[in-house]
Amino acid sequence: MTDILYPAYRAVEVAAAVPGARPLRILSMLLPVWRVEVATTVREAQPYEVFDRFLERGIDQAGLDTVASLALFFGVEASLVERAVAFLTTIGHLTLADDRVSLTALGRRSVRDGCRYVVKEDRTILYFDCLSGGPLPRSHYSGVNYQSRQDHQGFHGLGSLGPDFQAKALDALVNRRDRAEFNLPDGLTDARMESFNKRWIPVHVVENHGDPRYFVFSGATAGRDLHLERVCNASAVFLDALGAEPAPDHARIWRTWLDSRGLHSIQPVSSASGVLRAVLPAESFGPRAMFPAHRPGTFESFRQSFLQLWCEDGRIRTRAAAERALSMLRSGAVRSARELDERLIQLGTQLEIRTPSPNQVWNWASEREDHAALDALGQIY
């Protein structure tokens, strides 16, 4: 079965690294959105052809209004002016009546602004969340695996919410000055709704003992989806729906999970932050061990609950930081010094070690002769 969103444990890792956060449980959900098809009229700005621009300026500023007077003024063949006039008439810049040429409102605006405006008819897709009725930002138009049905294994569907899509929501978006941030171009002059239907956006929701009450993660962003997070935490319908979800039996879930792996003597314990941990001996992590070397500090997620794999040996946790930092570089997950710094801070917090420095990452890559990671570091710095 095709994955529709990254694994839930990644969302838990990010939530757990938020200062002051105390994650309680995780729910994988399908949030309803409206998919709205819109017919648009857009005034698009294009660069002028040189002669077309002078021709329109001659009409506007010199009062020239016939092909003959324009040809005489510019010292060119009348046939050249005729072709230019025909083109500019086609794109709505000129009108020709009784051999008289005049500028349209679109043509006058083009002369005034110094660019060739062209009006285009098109169709576009817009998304509005069903919780607030508001538009989704442009970041939610790529990388999001919208679903046409609200049933998918492992994801809980949030049912039908409120009335059908309201046309006034589109009108409100059209009138926004920042509409380009919501997938409508600045040059829009008209938008007409053609059809709408429902889709579902897959998200991981991490309940938190604190503010915000829920962290939200989607495919639209690498970390927290702050837009949907604000929408969900402000929605009484959403809060009521999640509040009605029965709390998972964490102890039973992870006792069963540990027993299934032969870890009968391991008892889950709560960390200082309240996160449930399985504290394992150092030999549990490594190339030929039960868990790979990068797993200390990472999470297992199951049935709305999560468990952190842990080792008290700081050297094992530092090795895990090295493995994960180099993996990020090799995969291209970090592309700038700022991104690397942010990820290293997260690793330090999650693994309860001193935040690794970029120089330390260089040393790790050199010691392992990890040329791909070294190349990535070279491009960043």
Coordinates of C-alpha atoms in Angstrom, one line a residue:
M1 CA 0.0 0.0 0.0
T2 CA 1.3 3.4 -1.0
D3 CA 2.3 5.7 1.9
I4 CA 0.3 8.9 1.9
L5 CA 2.5 10.7 4.5
Y6 CA 5.8 10.2 6.2
P7 CA 6.0 7.9 9.3
A8 CA 4.3 9.1 12.4
Y9 CA 7.5 8.7 14.5
R10 CA 9.0 11.6 12.6
A11 CA 6.2 13.9 13.8
V12 CA 6.8 12.7 17.4
E13 CA 10.5 13.5 17.1
V14 CA 9.9 17.0 16.1
A15 CA 7.2 17.6 18.7
A16 CA 9.3 16.2 21.5
A17 CA 12.1 18.6 20.5
V18 CA 10.0 21.7 21.0
P19 CA 11.1 23.4 24.2
G20 CA 8.6 22.9 27.0
A21 CA 6.5 20.4 25.0
R22 CA 5.2 17.2 26.6
P23 CA 3.7 15.0 23.8
L24 CA 0.9 12.7 25.1
R25 CA -0.3 10.7 22.0
I26 CA -0.4 10.8 18.3
L27 CA -3.3 10.5 15.9
S28 CA -3.0 10.0 12.1
M29 CA -6.0 11.7 10.6
L30 CA -7.6 12.8 7.3
L31 CA -8.8 16.4 7.6
P32 CA -11.6 17.4 5.1
V33 CA -10.9 20.2 2.6
W34 CA -12.8 21.7 -0.3
R35 CA -11.3 21.3 -3.7
V36 CA -12.8 24.2 -5.8
E37 CA -12.4 24.6 -9.5
V38 CA -12.4 28.2 -10.5
A39 CA -12.6 29.9 -13.9
T40 CA -10.3 33.0 -13.8
T41 CA -9.6 36.1 -15.8
V42 CA -6.1 37.3 -15.3
R43 CA -4.4 40.4 -16.5
E44 CA -0.8 39.2 -17.2
A45 CA 2.1 41.7 -17.6
Q46 CA 4.5 40.9 -20.4
P47 CA 7.4 42.9 -21.9
Y48 CA 6.5 45.1 -24.8
E49 CA 7.8 44.5 -28.3
V50 CA 9.8 47.7 -29.0
F51 CA 7.7 48.9 -32.0
D52 CA 4.4 48.1 -30.3
R53 CA 5.3 50.2 -27.4
F54 CA 6.3 53.2 -29.5
L55 CA 3.1 52.7 -31.6
E56 CA 0.8 52.9 -28.6
R57 CA 2.7 55.9 -27.1
G58 CA 2.3 57.7 -30.5
I59 CA -1.5 57.1 -30.3
D60 CA -1.7 58.1 -26.6
Q61 CA 0.7 61.0 -26.4
A62 CA 0.9 62.4 -30.0
G63 CA -2.7 62.0 -30.9
L64 CA -2.0 59.9 -34.0
D65 CA -5.1 57.9 -34.9
T66 CA -4.7 56.4 -38.4
V67 CA -2.3 53.9 -40.0
A68 CA -1.1 56.5 -42.4
S69 CA -0.3 59.1 -39.7
L70 CA 1.5 56.5 -37.6
A71 CA 3.5 55.2 -40.6
L72 CA 4.5 58.8 -41.6
F73 CA 5.4 59.7 -38.0
F74 CA 7.7 56.7 -37.5
G75 CA 9.0 56.6 -41.0
V76 CA 8.0 53.0 -41.7
E77 CA 6.0 51.1 -44.3
A78 CA 2.2 51.3 -43.7
S79 CA 2.1 47.4 -43.9
L80 CA 4.3 47.2 -40.8
V81 CA 1.9 49.5 -38.9
E82 CA -1.1 47.5 -40.2
R83 CA 0.4 44.2 -38.8
A84 CA 1.1 45.8 -35.5
V85 CA -2.3 47.4 -35.2
A86 CA -4.0 44.0 -36.1
F87 CA -2.0 42.3 -33.3
L88 CA -2.7 44.9 -30.7
T89 CA -6.3 44.8 -31.6
T90 CA -6.4 41.1 -31.2
I91 CA -5.0 41.3 -27.6
G92 CA -7.4 44.1 -26.7
H93 CA -5.1 47.1 -26.7
L94 CA -6.6 48.9 -29.7
T95 CA -9.9 49.3 -31.5
L96 CA -10.2 50.2 -35.2
A97 CA -13.4 51.9 -36.5
D98 CA -13.8 53.8 -39.7
D99 CA -10.0 53.7 -40.2
R100 CA -9.5 55.4 -36.8
V101 CA -7.3 53.7 -34.3
S102 CA -7.8 54.3 -30.5
L103 CA -6.5 52.8 -27.3
T104 CA -8.7 50.7 -25.1
A105 CA -8.6 51.0 -21.3
L106 CA -6.3 48.0 -21.3
G107 CA -4.0 49.7 -23.8
R108 CA -3.9 53.0 -21.9
R109 CA -3.0 51.1 -18.7
S110 CA -0.3 49.3 -20.6
V111 CA 1.2 52.6 -21.9
R112 CA 1.0 54.1 -18.4
D113 CA 2.7 51.1 -16.6
G114 CA 5.3 50.4 -19.4
C115 CA 4.3 46.8 -19.9
R116 CA 2.0 44.9 -22.2
Y117 CA -1.0 43.6 -20.4
V118 CA -2.7 40.6 -21.8
V119 CA -6.0 39.3 -20.5
K120 CA -6.2 35.5 -20.3
E121 CA -9.0 33.1 -19.4
D122 CA -7.9 30.1 -17.4
R123 CA -9.0 27.5 -14.8
T124 CA -7.3 26.9 -11.5
I125 CA -7.8 24.7 -8.4
L126 CA -8.1 26.2 -4.9
Y127 CA -8.3 24.4 -1.6
F128 CA -10.2 25.6 1.5
D129 CA -10.2 23.8 4.8
C130 CA -13.6 22.6 6.1
L131 CA -12.9 23.5 9.7
S132 CA -12.7 27.3 9.2
G133 CA -13.7 27.7 5.6
G134 CA -10.6 29.6 4.9
P135 CA -8.2 29.1 2.0
L136 CA -5.0 27.0 2.2
P137 CA -1.8 28.7 1.5
R138 CA 0.3 28.1 -1.7
S139 CA 2.6 25.8 0.3
H140 CA -0.3 23.3 0.3
Y141 CA -0.4 22.9 -3.5
S142 CA 2.6 20.6 -3.9
G143 CA 3.9 17.8 -1.7
V144 CA 0.5 17.1 -0.3
N145 CA -1.1 13.8 -1.1
Y146 CA -4.8 14.8 -1.1
Q147 CA -7.1 11.8 -0.9
S148 CA -10.4 11.4 -2.7
R149 CA -11.8 9.1 0.0
Q150 CA -11.7 9.4 3.8
D151 CA -10.7 5.8 4.5
H152 CA -7.1 4.8 4.5
Q153 CA -5.4 2.2 6.6
G154 CA -3.9 3.7 9.7
F155 CA -5.6 7.1 9.2
H156 CA -8.8 8.2 11.1
G157 CA -11.2 10.2 9.0
L158 CA -12.6 13.4 10.5
G159 CA -16.2 13.3 9.3
S160 CA -18.3 15.7 7.4
L161 CA -18.1 19.2 8.8
G162 CA -20.6 22.0 8.3
P163 CA -22.4 23.0 5.1
D164 CA -21.3 22.7 1.5
F165 CA -18.7 25.1 0.2
Q166 CA -19.8 28.7 0.4
A167 CA -19.2 31.0 -2.6
K168 CA -18.6 33.9 -0.2
A169 CA -15.4 32.2 0.8
L170 CA -14.1 32.6 -2.8
D171 CA -15.3 36.2 -2.9
A172 CA -13.4 36.9 0.3
L173 CA -10.2 35.4 -1.1
V174 CA -10.5 37.4 -4.4
N175 CA -10.7 40.6 -2.3
R176 CA -7.6 39.8 -0.2
R177 CA -4.5 41.8 -1.0
D178 CA -2.3 38.8 -0.3
R179 CA -4.3 36.4 -2.5
A180 CA -1.2 35.4 -4.4
E181 CA -0.1 33.6 -1.1
F182 CA -3.2 31.5 -1.6
N183 CA -2.7 30.5 -5.2
L184 CA -4.6 33.3 -6.9
P185 CA -2.4 35.6 -9.1
D186 CA -2.1 39.3 -8.4
G187 CA -3.4 40.2 -11.9
L188 CA -6.7 38.5 -11.3
T189 CA -9.7 40.5 -12.5
D190 CA -12.5 37.9 -12.1
A191 CA -13.0 34.5 -10.6
R192 CA -16.1 32.3 -11.0
M193 CA -16.7 29.0 -9.2
E194 CA -17.3 26.1 -11.6
S195 CA -17.5 23.2 -9.2
F196 CA -16.4 21.9 -5.8
N197 CA -15.9 18.6 -4.1
K198 CA -14.4 17.2 -1.0
R199 CA -10.9 15.9 -0.5
W200 CA -8.9 14.8 2.6
I201 CA -5.5 15.9 3.6
P202 CA -3.4 13.4 5.6
V203 CA -1.9 14.7 8.8
H204 CA -0.3 13.5 12.0
V205 CA -1.7 15.3 15.1
V206 CA 0.4 15.1 18.3
E207 CA -1.5 15.9 21.5
N208 CA 0.5 18.1 23.8
H209 CA 0.3 18.9 27.5
G210 CA 0.7 22.6 27.0
D211 CA 0.3 25.3 24.4
P212 CA -0.5 24.5 21.7
R213 CA -2.7 21.7 22.6
Y214 CA -2.1 19.9 19.3
F215 CA 0.9 19.9 17.0
V216 CA -0.1 19.3 13.3
F217 CA 2.2 17.8 10.6
S218 CA 1.4 17.4 6.9
G219 CA 3.3 16.9 3.7
A220 CA 3.1 20.6 3.0
T221 CA 6.1 21.5 5.2
A222 CA 9.2 19.7 6.5
G223 CA 8.2 20.2 10.1
R224 CA 5.1 21.5 11.8
D225 CA 2.3 22.7 9.6
L226 CA 1.8 26.0 11.4
H227 CA -1.2 27.0 9.2
L228 CA -3.2 23.9 9.8
E229 CA -2.0 23.9 13.4
R230 CA -3.7 27.3 14.0
V231 CA -6.8 26.2 12.2
C232 CA -7.2 23.0 14.2
N233 CA -6.5 24.5 17.6
A234 CA -9.1 27.2 16.9
S235 CA -11.8 24.8 15.8
A236 CA -14.3 23.7 18.4
V237 CA -15.4 20.9 16.1
F238 CA -11.8 19.6 15.9
L239 CA -11.2 19.9 19.6
D240 CA -14.4 18.2 20.4
A241 CA -13.7 15.3 18.0
L242 CA -10.3 14.7 19.4
G243 CA -11.4 15.1 23.0
A244 CA -13.9 12.3 22.4
E245 CA -11.1 9.9 21.4
P246 CA -10.5 7.3 24.1
A247 CA -7.0 7.6 25.6
P248 CA -4.7 4.7 24.6
D249 CA -3.5 2.2 27.2
H250 CA 0.2 3.1 26.9
A251 CA 1.4 0.5 29.4
R252 CA -0.4 -2.4 27.7
I253 CA 0.5 -1.4 24.2
W254 CA 4.2 -1.2 24.9
R255 CA 4.3 -4.3 27.2
T256 CA 3.0 -6.3 24.3
W257 CA 5.4 -4.7 21.8
L258 CA 8.5 -5.3 24.0
D259 CA 7.4 -8.9 24.7
S260 CA 7.0 -9.6 21.0
R261 CA 10.7 -8.7 20.6
G262 CA 11.9 -10.8 23.5
L263 CA 12.5 -7.8 25.7
H264 CA 10.6 -9.2 28.6
S265 CA 12.8 -7.6 31.3
I266 CA 12.6 -4.1 29.9
Q267 CA 10.0 -1.9 31.7
P268 CA 8.9 1.3 30.0
V269 CA 9.7 4.3 32.2
S270 CA 8.7 8.0 32.0
S271 CA 11.5 10.5 31.3
A272 CA 11.6 13.9 33.0
S273 CA 9.6 15.4 30.2
G274 CA 6.9 12.6 30.5
V275 CA 7.9 10.7 27.4
L276 CA 7.7 7.0 27.7
R277 CA 11.1 5.2 27.2
A278 CA 12.5 1.8 26.8
V279 CA 15.9 2.0 28.3
L280 CA 18.1 -0.6 26.6
P281 CA 21.7 -1.7 27.1
A282 CA 24.4 -0.4 24.8
E283 CA 24.8 -3.7 23.0
S284 CA 21.2 -3.3 21.7
F285 CA 22.4 -0.8 19.2
G286 CA 24.8 -1.4 16.4
P287 CA 25.4 -3.0 13.0
R288 CA 24.6 -6.5 14.2
A289 CA 22.4 -5.6 17.2
M290 CA 18.6 -5.6 17.5
F291 CA 18.5 -1.9 16.6
P292 CA 20.7 0.1 14.2
A293 CA 23.3 2.5 15.6
H294 CA 21.1 5.6 14.7
R295 CA 18.1 4.4 16.7
P296 CA 18.8 5.7 20.3
G297 CA 16.5 8.7 20.9
T298 CA 14.2 7.8 18.1
F299 CA 10.5 6.7 18.5
E300 CA 8.3 3.8 17.8
S301 CA 4.6 4.7 17.1
F302 CA 1.7 2.3 17.5
R303 CA -2.0 2.7 18.2
Q304 CA -1.9 6.4 19.0
S305 CA 1.0 5.8 21.4
F306 CA 4.7 6.2 21.1
L307 CA 7.8 4.9 22.9
Q308 CA 11.3 6.3 22.8
L309 CA 14.2 3.9 22.4
W310 CA 16.9 5.0 24.8
C311 CA 20.4 4.2 26.1
E312 CA 22.0 5.6 29.2
D313 CA 25.4 5.4 27.7
G314 CA 26.2 8.9 26.3
R315 CA 28.7 7.5 23.9
I316 CA 26.0 5.5 22.2
R317 CA 23.8 8.5 21.9
T318 CA 26.6 10.6 20.5
R319 CA 27.3 7.9 17.9
A320 CA 23.5 8.0 17.0
A321 CA 23.8 11.8 16.6
A322 CA 26.7 11.3 14.2
E323 CA 24.9 8.6 12.2
R324 CA 21.8 10.8 11.8
A325 CA 23.7 14.0 11.0
L326 CA 25.7 12.3 8.3
S327 CA 22.6 10.7 6.9
M328 CA 20.8 14.0 6.7
L329 CA 23.8 15.4 4.7
R330 CA 24.0 12.4 2.3
S331 CA 20.2 12.5 1.6
G332 CA 20.1 16.3 0.9
A333 CA 17.7 16.8 3.9
V334 CA 19.8 19.9 4.9
R335 CA 20.9 22.4 2.2
S336 CA 22.2 25.4 4.2
A337 CA 24.2 26.2 7.3
R338 CA 21.0 27.4 9.0
E339 CA 19.2 24.1 8.3
L340 CA 22.1 22.1 9.6
D341 CA 22.3 24.2 12.8
E342 CA 18.6 23.7 13.4
R343 CA 18.8 20.0 12.9
L344 CA 21.9 19.7 15.2
I345 CA 20.0 21.6 17.9
Q346 CA 17.1 19.1 17.6
L347 CA 19.5 16.2 17.8
G348 CA 21.2 17.6 20.9
T349 CA 17.8 18.1 22.6
Q350 CA 16.4 14.7 21.6
L351 CA 19.5 12.8 22.6
E352 CA 20.3 14.9 25.7
I353 CA 23.8 15.6 24.6
R354 CA 25.8 18.8 24.0
T355 CA 24.6 20.2 20.7
P356 CA 27.0 19.0 18.0
S357 CA 28.9 21.7 16.2
P358 CA 29.5 21.8 12.4
N359 CA 33.2 21.2 13.1
Q360 CA 32.3 18.0 15.0
V361 CA 30.2 16.9 12.0
W362 CA 33.2 17.5 9.7
N363 CA 35.3 15.3 12.0
W364 CA 32.6 12.5 12.0
A365 CA 32.5 12.5 8.2
S366 CA 36.3 12.5 8.0
E367 CA 36.7 9.6 10.5
R368 CA 34.2 7.5 8.5
E369 CA 35.6 8.6 5.1
D370 CA 32.0 9.6 4.3
H371 CA 32.8 11.5 1.0
A372 CA 29.1 12.2 0.2
A373 CA 28.6 13.9 3.6
L374 CA 31.9 15.8 3.1
D375 CA 30.9 17.0 -0.3
A376 CA 27.5 18.2 1.1
L377 CA 29.3 20.1 3.9
G378 CA 31.6 21.6 1.3
Q379 CA 28.6 22.9 -0.6
I380 CA 27.0 24.3 2.5
Y381 CA 30.2 26.0 3.8

